[in-house]
Each structure stands twice: as C-alpha cells, then as structure tokens.
Amino acid sequence: MTDKAFPSWPDIAPDLIHVAAGRAPADTVIRQGKWVNVHTREVLDNHDIAIKSGRIAYVGPDASYCTGPDTQVIEAQGRYMIPGLCDAHMHIESGMLTPAEFARAVIPHGTTSMFTDPHEIANVLGLEGVRLMHDEALLQPVNIFTQMPSCAPSAPGLETTGFEITAEDVAEAMHWPGIVGLGEMMNFPGVANADPKMLAEIAATQRAGKTVGGHYASPDLGRDFAAYVAGGPADDHEGTCEADAIARMRQGMRAMVRLGSAWYDVEAQITAITEKGLDPRNFILCTDDCHSGTLVHDGHMNRVVRHAIACGCDPLIALQMATINTATHFGLERDIGSITPGRRADVILTSDLTDLPIELVVARG
Ligand SMILES: [Zn+2]
C-alpha cells in the first residue's frame, strides 16, 4: 500500500541509513527511555530513538552520534517508550465525527493507526461517500487505513439505503492508495451459501493481496462457521465468549476483540490467552464503535489496553494486541506497530505500563 501523503521506507531509506551510520543528523532524538520492544516482548532500559523524515532510523543505547545542532531532543526521563496504538476495526461515523475530528479526539489518547470501515456513509452516499472518507483519512497526521465496505445495505431487502455497494465497486476501490482490505463481511449466511456477489467481493480483495475482514455474528460454531471460514474472512470481532475466540484462532483467523461504547467482549474472551495459554499473537484488540462521549470521558485504544491488563493480561502482551499483532494482520508489520528501524515514528511516552497514562504522543515523527 502506498500512502502518497507520507514517504515510504524505500523513498527515504538513504536518509535513514545515513542517520543510523552517523553520517547525518536525525530530525528528532528521544533520549533515555525504556524501549518496549513488541517483537521480543522485552523492556530495555536506557535506550534512545533517532527519527528522520517521520520514520525511525535507529534505536539503541546511545543516539548522541545522530544528534546535530538542529536535532530536536525529547528527554524521556526513564519513561516507557511504547509504539502508537492501533484500532484494528472501527467506524468513524459511530463517533458522530469526521475523520479529521476523530483523529483530533484520539491522538491525545495515543491512537496513531486506525483501520476504519466507512460503511455508514456507504449506505448514504455509496462509493463516492467511501472515497470522501478515504481521502480525508489520508490527509490526517496519523495513519487511517480504510477497509472497503462489503455490505451496504447490511440486510438487502430490509433496508432502504440511499446507495448499494457492488462487487465492481469493491474491485475498483482495491486500487485506491488508502484501502487496506475489505470491511467486515456481515453477510455470513451469504458466504456460507457461496453467494456469488459476496464471493466476488472477497475474491477481488484476496487477489489484491489485502485482508478480508470478518463478521460472523452467530453462536453456531458448526457447519455454518466452517463454511464461513472456508470463504476467506481473515478475522472476526463478533465473538462473545472464550470458545468463540479459540474457535477463530484455531481456524487460522485472528480473534478481534472489542471494547467499544456498547461492546464489552474482552473480559469473556481474553481468558483464551490468560488461562488457556493460547498464542497471544493471534488476538487483536479493537473498539468497533465509540461514541464521541466515550472518546472524551474514557479514552480510545488506551482504554481497551488498560481494560485487557485489568482482566489479567500481561501488559506487554496487551500492548502487542494493540500494536504489532494488528500490523501483522494487515500486512503492515514493516510500516507500523513497533519501534524499530524503517517504521513510521509513532511513539508514546508513559510512566506506567499498567495505568498507561499517555504523557506524550509522537505521530509520524
Ligand atoms: Zn464494525
């Protein structure tokens, strides 16, 4: 995926190399923090981060050699340096906000990447509305990736929507710069019955090398579930109990687990990790729907991570569920989700890994 609003790693690789080699100064250096490494699940004391052109050039014990007279130096003062948080599935419209105002509301909470499915506007304005949300998303100072809506209307024949999304719309949108995959495939009976339109949307997404979002809102883990999984959705956020999370992960899907304004699905499912001991890298946190009141009063992904920790999850594992796990799922592990060279410089400073106060947010450097 190329986001024209922001340089890619290969675009600026020479600059990153020169900073890391000590031949050129960094734009910004964050000094003397505890490096939370979500690849190895370690916390490493006394580390520095050197940033150039919005991406990370170097992380190590001493970046003073990357510091020039014009380098901005941020003193971490021993605080934890964690990657910016990712919301793996959500709808901006649920906040009653535009993409710009949603970003403004959540950046102070540490959210620097969002995977948004604008299916509400798709109901009103069709493909043109999706494009409006997509284009505004690309203008923001944080990473807002768009999931192409799959099911507008969500219940054909029962809703009088203004527009309909077609399989041709999905195929076209896969070429847009900010499209990261297909939004939640809510028509699970359609997939289970091999409905040609639903399968065409999934095929267009898979052939573009992108991720098919799932939405299997049924407690039935029998043949309908098996048929749905066989159709291609790669994640699902409709699970409500531990067995749901386990069934999805065993079948090679990612369990996406929600804490939204009205969704409280983390406590019941995180026991798959905390008690059953399953591999946590296939467990991803998201909000799905947050009203603006929740954003103002309770937070965003910081609220979800705190809640996962309060449910007994190791803080480093909970952070992986909102950073690297999400990035990996969408094929973006080399772009976001960790504090390592080449990645977008999305860094939070916090003095406590359990309460997770968001004390400073650096987005794209
Ligand atoms: Zn959703």
Coordinates of C-alpha atoms and ligand atoms in Angstrom, one line a residue:
M1 CA 0.0 0.0 0.0
T2 CA 1.3 3.4 -0.8
D3 CA 0.1 6.4 1.1
K4 CA 1.1 9.3 -1.1
A5 CA 0.7 11.7 1.8
F6 CA 3.6 10.1 3.6
P7 CA 7.0 8.9 2.3
S8 CA 7.5 5.1 2.1
W9 CA 10.5 3.4 3.7
P10 CA 12.2 2.9 0.3
D11 CA 11.6 6.6 -0.5
I12 CA 13.7 7.7 2.4
A13 CA 16.0 4.7 3.0
P14 CA 19.1 6.6 2.1
D15 CA 18.3 9.2 4.8
L16 CA 17.6 6.5 7.4
I17 CA 20.9 4.8 6.6
H18 CA 22.9 7.9 6.9
V19 CA 21.4 8.7 10.3
A20 CA 22.0 5.2 11.6
A21 CA 25.6 5.2 10.3
G22 CA 26.3 8.6 12.0
R23 CA 26.8 10.4 8.7
A24 CA 23.8 12.7 9.0
P25 CA 21.8 14.2 12.0
A26 CA 18.4 13.0 13.0
D27 CA 15.4 15.3 12.9
T28 CA 14.4 14.2 16.4
V29 CA 16.0 12.1 19.1
I30 CA 14.1 10.7 22.1
R31 CA 16.6 10.1 24.8
Q32 CA 16.9 7.8 27.7
G33 CA 13.7 5.9 27.8
K34 CA 12.7 2.3 28.4
W35 CA 12.3 0.7 25.0
V36 CA 9.2 -1.5 24.9
N37 CA 10.0 -4.0 22.2
V38 CA 6.9 -5.7 20.9
H39 CA 8.8 -8.1 18.6
T40 CA 10.7 -9.7 21.5
R41 CA 8.4 -8.7 24.3
E42 CA 11.2 -7.0 26.2
V43 CA 11.7 -3.8 28.1
L44 CA 15.2 -2.4 27.6
D45 CA 16.4 0.4 29.9
N46 CA 18.3 3.5 28.8
H47 CA 17.6 3.5 25.1
D48 CA 17.4 6.3 22.5
I49 CA 15.3 6.6 19.3
A50 CA 16.5 8.6 16.3
I51 CA 13.9 9.8 13.9
K52 CA 14.3 11.1 10.3
S53 CA 11.6 12.2 7.9
G54 CA 8.9 10.7 10.0
R55 CA 10.4 7.3 10.3
I56 CA 12.7 5.6 12.8
A57 CA 16.3 5.5 11.8
Y58 CA 17.9 4.0 14.8
V59 CA 17.1 2.5 18.3
G60 CA 19.9 1.8 20.7
P61 CA 21.7 2.6 23.9
D62 CA 23.1 6.0 22.7
A63 CA 21.9 8.1 19.8
S64 CA 24.1 11.1 20.7
Y65 CA 26.1 10.4 17.5
C66 CA 22.9 11.0 15.5
T67 CA 22.3 14.4 17.2
G68 CA 23.2 17.6 15.3
P69 CA 22.7 21.3 16.2
D70 CA 19.2 21.3 14.7
T71 CA 18.0 18.0 16.1
Q72 CA 15.0 18.3 18.4
V73 CA 15.8 16.3 21.6
I74 CA 13.0 14.9 23.7
E75 CA 14.0 13.7 27.1
A76 CA 12.1 10.5 28.0
Q77 CA 13.5 10.7 31.6
G78 CA 13.3 7.0 32.1
R79 CA 9.7 6.6 30.9
Y80 CA 8.5 3.8 28.8
M81 CA 8.6 4.3 25.0
I82 CA 5.7 2.2 23.5
P83 CA 4.5 2.1 19.9
G84 CA 1.5 4.2 18.9
L85 CA -1.7 2.2 19.5
C86 CA -3.7 0.7 16.6
D87 CA -7.5 0.2 16.4
A88 CA -7.9 -2.8 14.2
H89 CA -11.6 -2.3 13.3
M90 CA -13.8 0.7 13.8
H91 CA -16.3 3.1 12.3
I92 CA -15.5 6.8 12.4
E93 CA -19.2 7.5 11.9
S94 CA -20.0 5.9 15.2
G95 CA -18.3 8.9 16.9
M96 CA -20.6 11.3 15.0
L97 CA -17.4 12.8 13.7
T98 CA -15.5 13.4 10.5
P99 CA -12.1 11.7 10.1
A100 CA -10.2 14.9 11.0
E101 CA -12.2 15.4 14.2
F102 CA -12.0 11.8 15.1
A103 CA -8.2 11.9 14.8
R104 CA -8.1 15.1 16.8
A105 CA -10.1 13.3 19.6
V106 CA -8.0 10.1 19.8
I107 CA -4.4 11.3 19.2
P108 CA -4.1 12.5 22.8
H109 CA -5.1 9.0 23.9
G110 CA -2.2 7.5 21.9
T111 CA -4.1 6.1 18.9
T112 CA -1.8 6.6 15.9
S113 CA -3.3 3.9 13.5
M114 CA -6.9 3.1 12.7
F115 CA -8.5 0.6 10.4
T116 CA -11.8 2.2 9.5
D117 CA -14.8 0.8 7.6
P118 CA -16.9 3.7 6.4
H119 CA -20.0 1.6 5.8
E120 CA -22.4 4.0 7.3
I121 CA -21.6 6.7 4.8
A122 CA -21.7 4.0 2.1
N123 CA -25.3 3.5 2.9
V124 CA -25.9 7.2 2.4
L125 CA -23.6 8.2 -0.5
G126 CA -22.3 4.9 -1.9
L127 CA -18.8 4.6 -3.4
E128 CA -18.5 8.4 -3.5
G129 CA -19.0 8.7 0.2
V130 CA -16.4 6.0 0.9
R131 CA -14.0 7.9 -1.3
L132 CA -14.7 11.1 0.6
M133 CA -13.9 9.4 3.9
H134 CA -10.8 7.7 2.4
D135 CA -9.4 10.9 1.0
E136 CA -9.9 12.8 4.2
A137 CA -8.3 10.0 6.1
L138 CA -5.1 10.3 4.0
L139 CA -4.9 14.0 5.0
Q140 CA -4.6 13.3 8.7
P141 CA -1.3 13.4 10.7
V142 CA -1.9 9.8 11.8
N143 CA -2.4 6.6 9.9
I144 CA -6.0 6.0 8.9
F145 CA -6.4 2.9 6.7
T146 CA -9.7 2.3 5.0
Q147 CA -11.5 -1.0 4.8
M148 CA -13.7 -1.1 1.8
P149 CA -17.3 -1.6 2.9
S150 CA -18.6 -5.0 1.9
C151 CA -22.2 -5.0 2.9
A152 CA -24.2 -1.8 2.1
P153 CA -27.0 -2.3 2.7
S154 CA -26.3 -4.8 5.5
A155 CA -29.6 -6.5 5.2
P156 CA -30.7 -6.3 1.5
G157 CA -34.5 -6.1 1.1
L158 CA -35.0 -5.0 4.7
E159 CA -33.4 -1.6 4.4
T160 CA -34.0 1.4 2.2
T161 CA -30.5 2.8 1.8
G162 CA -29.5 5.6 -0.5
F163 CA -26.9 3.5 -2.3
E164 CA -25.6 0.0 -2.7
I165 CA -22.0 -1.2 -2.8
T166 CA -21.4 -3.7 -5.7
A167 CA -18.7 -6.2 -6.3
E168 CA -17.4 -3.9 -9.1
D169 CA -17.1 -1.0 -6.5
V170 CA -15.0 -3.3 -4.3
A171 CA -12.8 -4.3 -7.2
E172 CA -12.3 -0.6 -8.1
A173 CA -11.6 0.5 -4.6
M174 CA -8.8 -2.1 -4.1
H175 CA -6.7 0.2 -6.3
W176 CA -7.1 3.3 -4.1
P177 CA -4.0 4.2 -2.1
G178 CA -5.6 4.0 1.4
I179 CA -7.5 0.8 1.0
V180 CA -6.1 -1.9 3.3
G181 CA -8.8 -4.6 2.8
L182 CA -12.4 -5.5 2.8
G183 CA -14.6 -4.3 5.7
E184 CA -16.5 -6.7 7.9
M185 CA -18.2 -9.3 5.8
M186 CA -21.5 -9.1 7.6
N187 CA -23.5 -11.3 5.2
F188 CA -22.3 -14.5 6.8
P189 CA -25.3 -16.6 5.5
G190 CA -24.3 -15.3 2.1
V191 CA -20.7 -16.5 2.4
A192 CA -21.8 -19.8 3.9
N193 CA -24.1 -20.3 0.9
A194 CA -21.5 -19.3 -1.6
D195 CA -23.4 -16.2 -2.8
P196 CA -21.7 -15.0 -6.0
K197 CA -21.7 -11.3 -5.1
M198 CA -20.1 -11.9 -1.7
L199 CA -17.5 -14.3 -3.1
A200 CA -16.7 -11.8 -5.9
E201 CA -16.0 -9.1 -3.2
I202 CA -13.8 -11.5 -1.3
A203 CA -12.0 -12.6 -4.4
A204 CA -11.2 -9.1 -5.5
T205 CA -9.8 -8.4 -2.1
Q206 CA -7.7 -11.6 -1.9
R207 CA -6.4 -11.1 -5.4
A208 CA -5.3 -7.6 -4.5
G209 CA -3.3 -9.2 -1.6
K210 CA -5.4 -7.5 1.0
T211 CA -7.1 -8.6 4.2
V212 CA -10.8 -9.7 4.3
G213 CA -12.5 -8.6 7.5
G214 CA -15.0 -10.9 9.0
H215 CA -18.2 -10.5 11.0
Y216 CA -19.7 -13.8 12.0
A217 CA -22.5 -12.8 14.4
S218 CA -23.8 -16.3 15.3
P219 CA -23.1 -18.6 18.3
D220 CA -23.2 -21.6 15.9
L221 CA -19.6 -23.0 15.6
G222 CA -20.8 -25.9 13.4
R223 CA -21.0 -26.2 9.6
D224 CA -22.1 -22.6 9.0
F225 CA -19.0 -21.4 10.8
A226 CA -16.8 -23.9 8.9
A227 CA -18.3 -22.7 5.6
Y228 CA -17.8 -19.0 6.5
V229 CA -14.1 -19.6 7.4
A230 CA -13.7 -21.5 4.1
G231 CA -15.0 -18.4 2.3
G232 CA -12.0 -16.3 3.2
P233 CA -12.7 -13.8 6.1
A234 CA -9.4 -13.5 8.0
D235 CA -10.6 -12.0 11.3
D236 CA -13.7 -11.8 13.3
H237 CA -14.8 -9.4 16.0
E238 CA -18.3 -10.8 16.8
G239 CA -17.1 -13.4 19.3
T240 CA -18.6 -13.0 22.8
C241 CA -17.2 -16.0 24.7
E242 CA -13.9 -17.8 25.2
A243 CA -15.0 -20.6 22.9
D244 CA -15.6 -18.1 20.1
A245 CA -12.1 -16.7 20.4
I246 CA -10.5 -20.2 20.5
A247 CA -12.5 -21.5 17.5
R248 CA -11.5 -18.5 15.4
M249 CA -7.8 -18.7 16.2
R250 CA -7.7 -22.5 15.7
Q251 CA -9.1 -22.0 12.2
G252 CA -6.4 -19.5 11.3
M253 CA -8.4 -16.4 11.8
R254 CA -7.4 -13.6 14.1
A255 CA -9.7 -13.1 17.1
M256 CA -10.5 -9.4 17.1
V257 CA -11.9 -8.5 20.5
R258 CA -13.9 -5.3 21.2
L259 CA -14.2 -2.8 23.9
G260 CA -16.4 -0.1 22.4
S261 CA -19.1 2.2 23.8
A262 CA -21.6 -0.7 23.8
W263 CA -19.3 -3.7 23.2
Y264 CA -17.8 -5.5 26.2
D265 CA -16.2 -8.6 24.7
V266 CA -12.7 -8.5 26.1
E267 CA -13.2 -9.9 29.6
A268 CA -15.0 -13.0 28.4
Q269 CA -12.5 -13.9 25.6
I270 CA -9.1 -12.9 26.9
T271 CA -9.1 -16.0 29.1
A272 CA -8.2 -17.9 25.9
I273 CA -4.8 -16.2 26.5
T274 CA -4.6 -15.7 30.2
E275 CA -6.0 -19.0 31.3
K276 CA -5.8 -21.4 28.3
G277 CA -2.4 -20.2 27.3
L278 CA -3.0 -19.8 23.5
D279 CA -0.6 -17.9 21.4
P280 CA -1.5 -14.2 22.0
R281 CA -0.1 -13.0 18.6
N282 CA -3.5 -14.1 17.1
F283 CA -5.5 -12.0 19.5
I284 CA -6.2 -8.3 18.4
L285 CA -7.9 -5.5 20.3
C286 CA -10.3 -3.0 18.7
T287 CA -13.2 -0.8 19.5
D288 CA -15.6 -1.2 16.5
D289 CA -17.9 1.7 17.7
C290 CA -17.0 4.5 20.0
H291 CA -19.4 7.4 20.6
S292 CA -17.7 10.7 21.0
G293 CA -18.7 10.8 24.7
T294 CA -16.6 7.7 25.3
L295 CA -13.6 9.3 23.5
V296 CA -13.9 12.4 25.6
H297 CA -14.5 10.7 29.0
D298 CA -12.9 7.3 28.8
G299 CA -10.3 7.2 26.0
H300 CA -9.9 5.1 23.0
M301 CA -7.4 2.2 22.5
N302 CA -5.6 3.2 25.7
R303 CA -8.9 2.4 27.4
V304 CA -9.0 -1.1 25.7
V305 CA -5.4 -1.9 26.6
R306 CA -5.9 -0.8 30.2
H307 CA -9.0 -3.0 30.4
A308 CA -7.2 -6.0 29.0
I309 CA -4.5 -5.6 31.6
A310 CA -7.2 -5.2 34.3
C311 CA -8.6 -8.5 33.1
G312 CA -5.3 -10.2 34.0
C313 CA -3.4 -9.9 30.8
D314 CA 0.4 -9.2 30.9
P315 CA 0.9 -5.5 30.0
L316 CA 3.4 -6.3 27.3
I317 CA 1.1 -8.9 25.7
A318 CA -1.8 -6.4 25.9
L319 CA 0.3 -3.9 24.1
Q320 CA 1.2 -6.4 21.4
M321 CA -2.6 -6.9 20.9
A322 CA -2.9 -3.2 20.0
T323 CA 0.3 -2.8 18.0
I324 CA 2.3 -5.5 16.3
N325 CA -0.5 -8.0 16.1
T326 CA -2.6 -5.6 14.2
A327 CA 0.2 -4.5 11.9
T328 CA 1.0 -8.1 11.1
H329 CA -2.6 -9.0 10.4
F330 CA -2.9 -6.2 7.8
G331 CA 0.5 -6.9 6.2
L332 CA 1.9 -3.7 7.6
E333 CA 4.4 -5.0 10.0
R334 CA 7.2 -3.3 8.2
D335 CA 5.4 0.0 8.4
I336 CA 3.7 0.4 11.7
G337 CA 3.2 -1.4 15.1
S338 CA 6.7 -1.3 16.6
I339 CA 9.6 1.0 17.5
T340 CA 12.2 -0.4 15.1
P341 CA 14.1 1.0 12.1
G342 CA 12.1 1.9 9.0
R343 CA 8.7 2.1 10.7
R344 CA 6.6 5.3 11.0
A345 CA 7.8 7.0 14.1
D346 CA 4.7 6.6 16.2
V347 CA 5.8 6.6 19.8
I348 CA 4.1 7.2 23.2
L349 CA 5.8 8.1 26.4
T350 CA 4.2 6.7 29.5
S351 CA 5.4 6.4 33.1
D352 CA 3.4 3.3 34.0
L353 CA 2.7 0.2 31.9
T354 CA -0.4 -0.8 33.9
D355 CA -2.3 2.5 34.2
L356 CA -0.9 3.6 30.9
P357 CA -1.1 7.4 31.3
I358 CA -0.5 8.9 27.8
E359 CA 2.1 11.6 28.6
L360 CA 3.5 12.4 25.1
V361 CA 2.4 11.2 21.6
V362 CA 4.8 11.4 18.7
A363 CA 3.0 10.6 15.4
R364 CA 5.0 10.1 12.3
G365 CA 7.9 11.8 13.9
Ligands
ZN1 ZN -17.8 -3.0 12.7

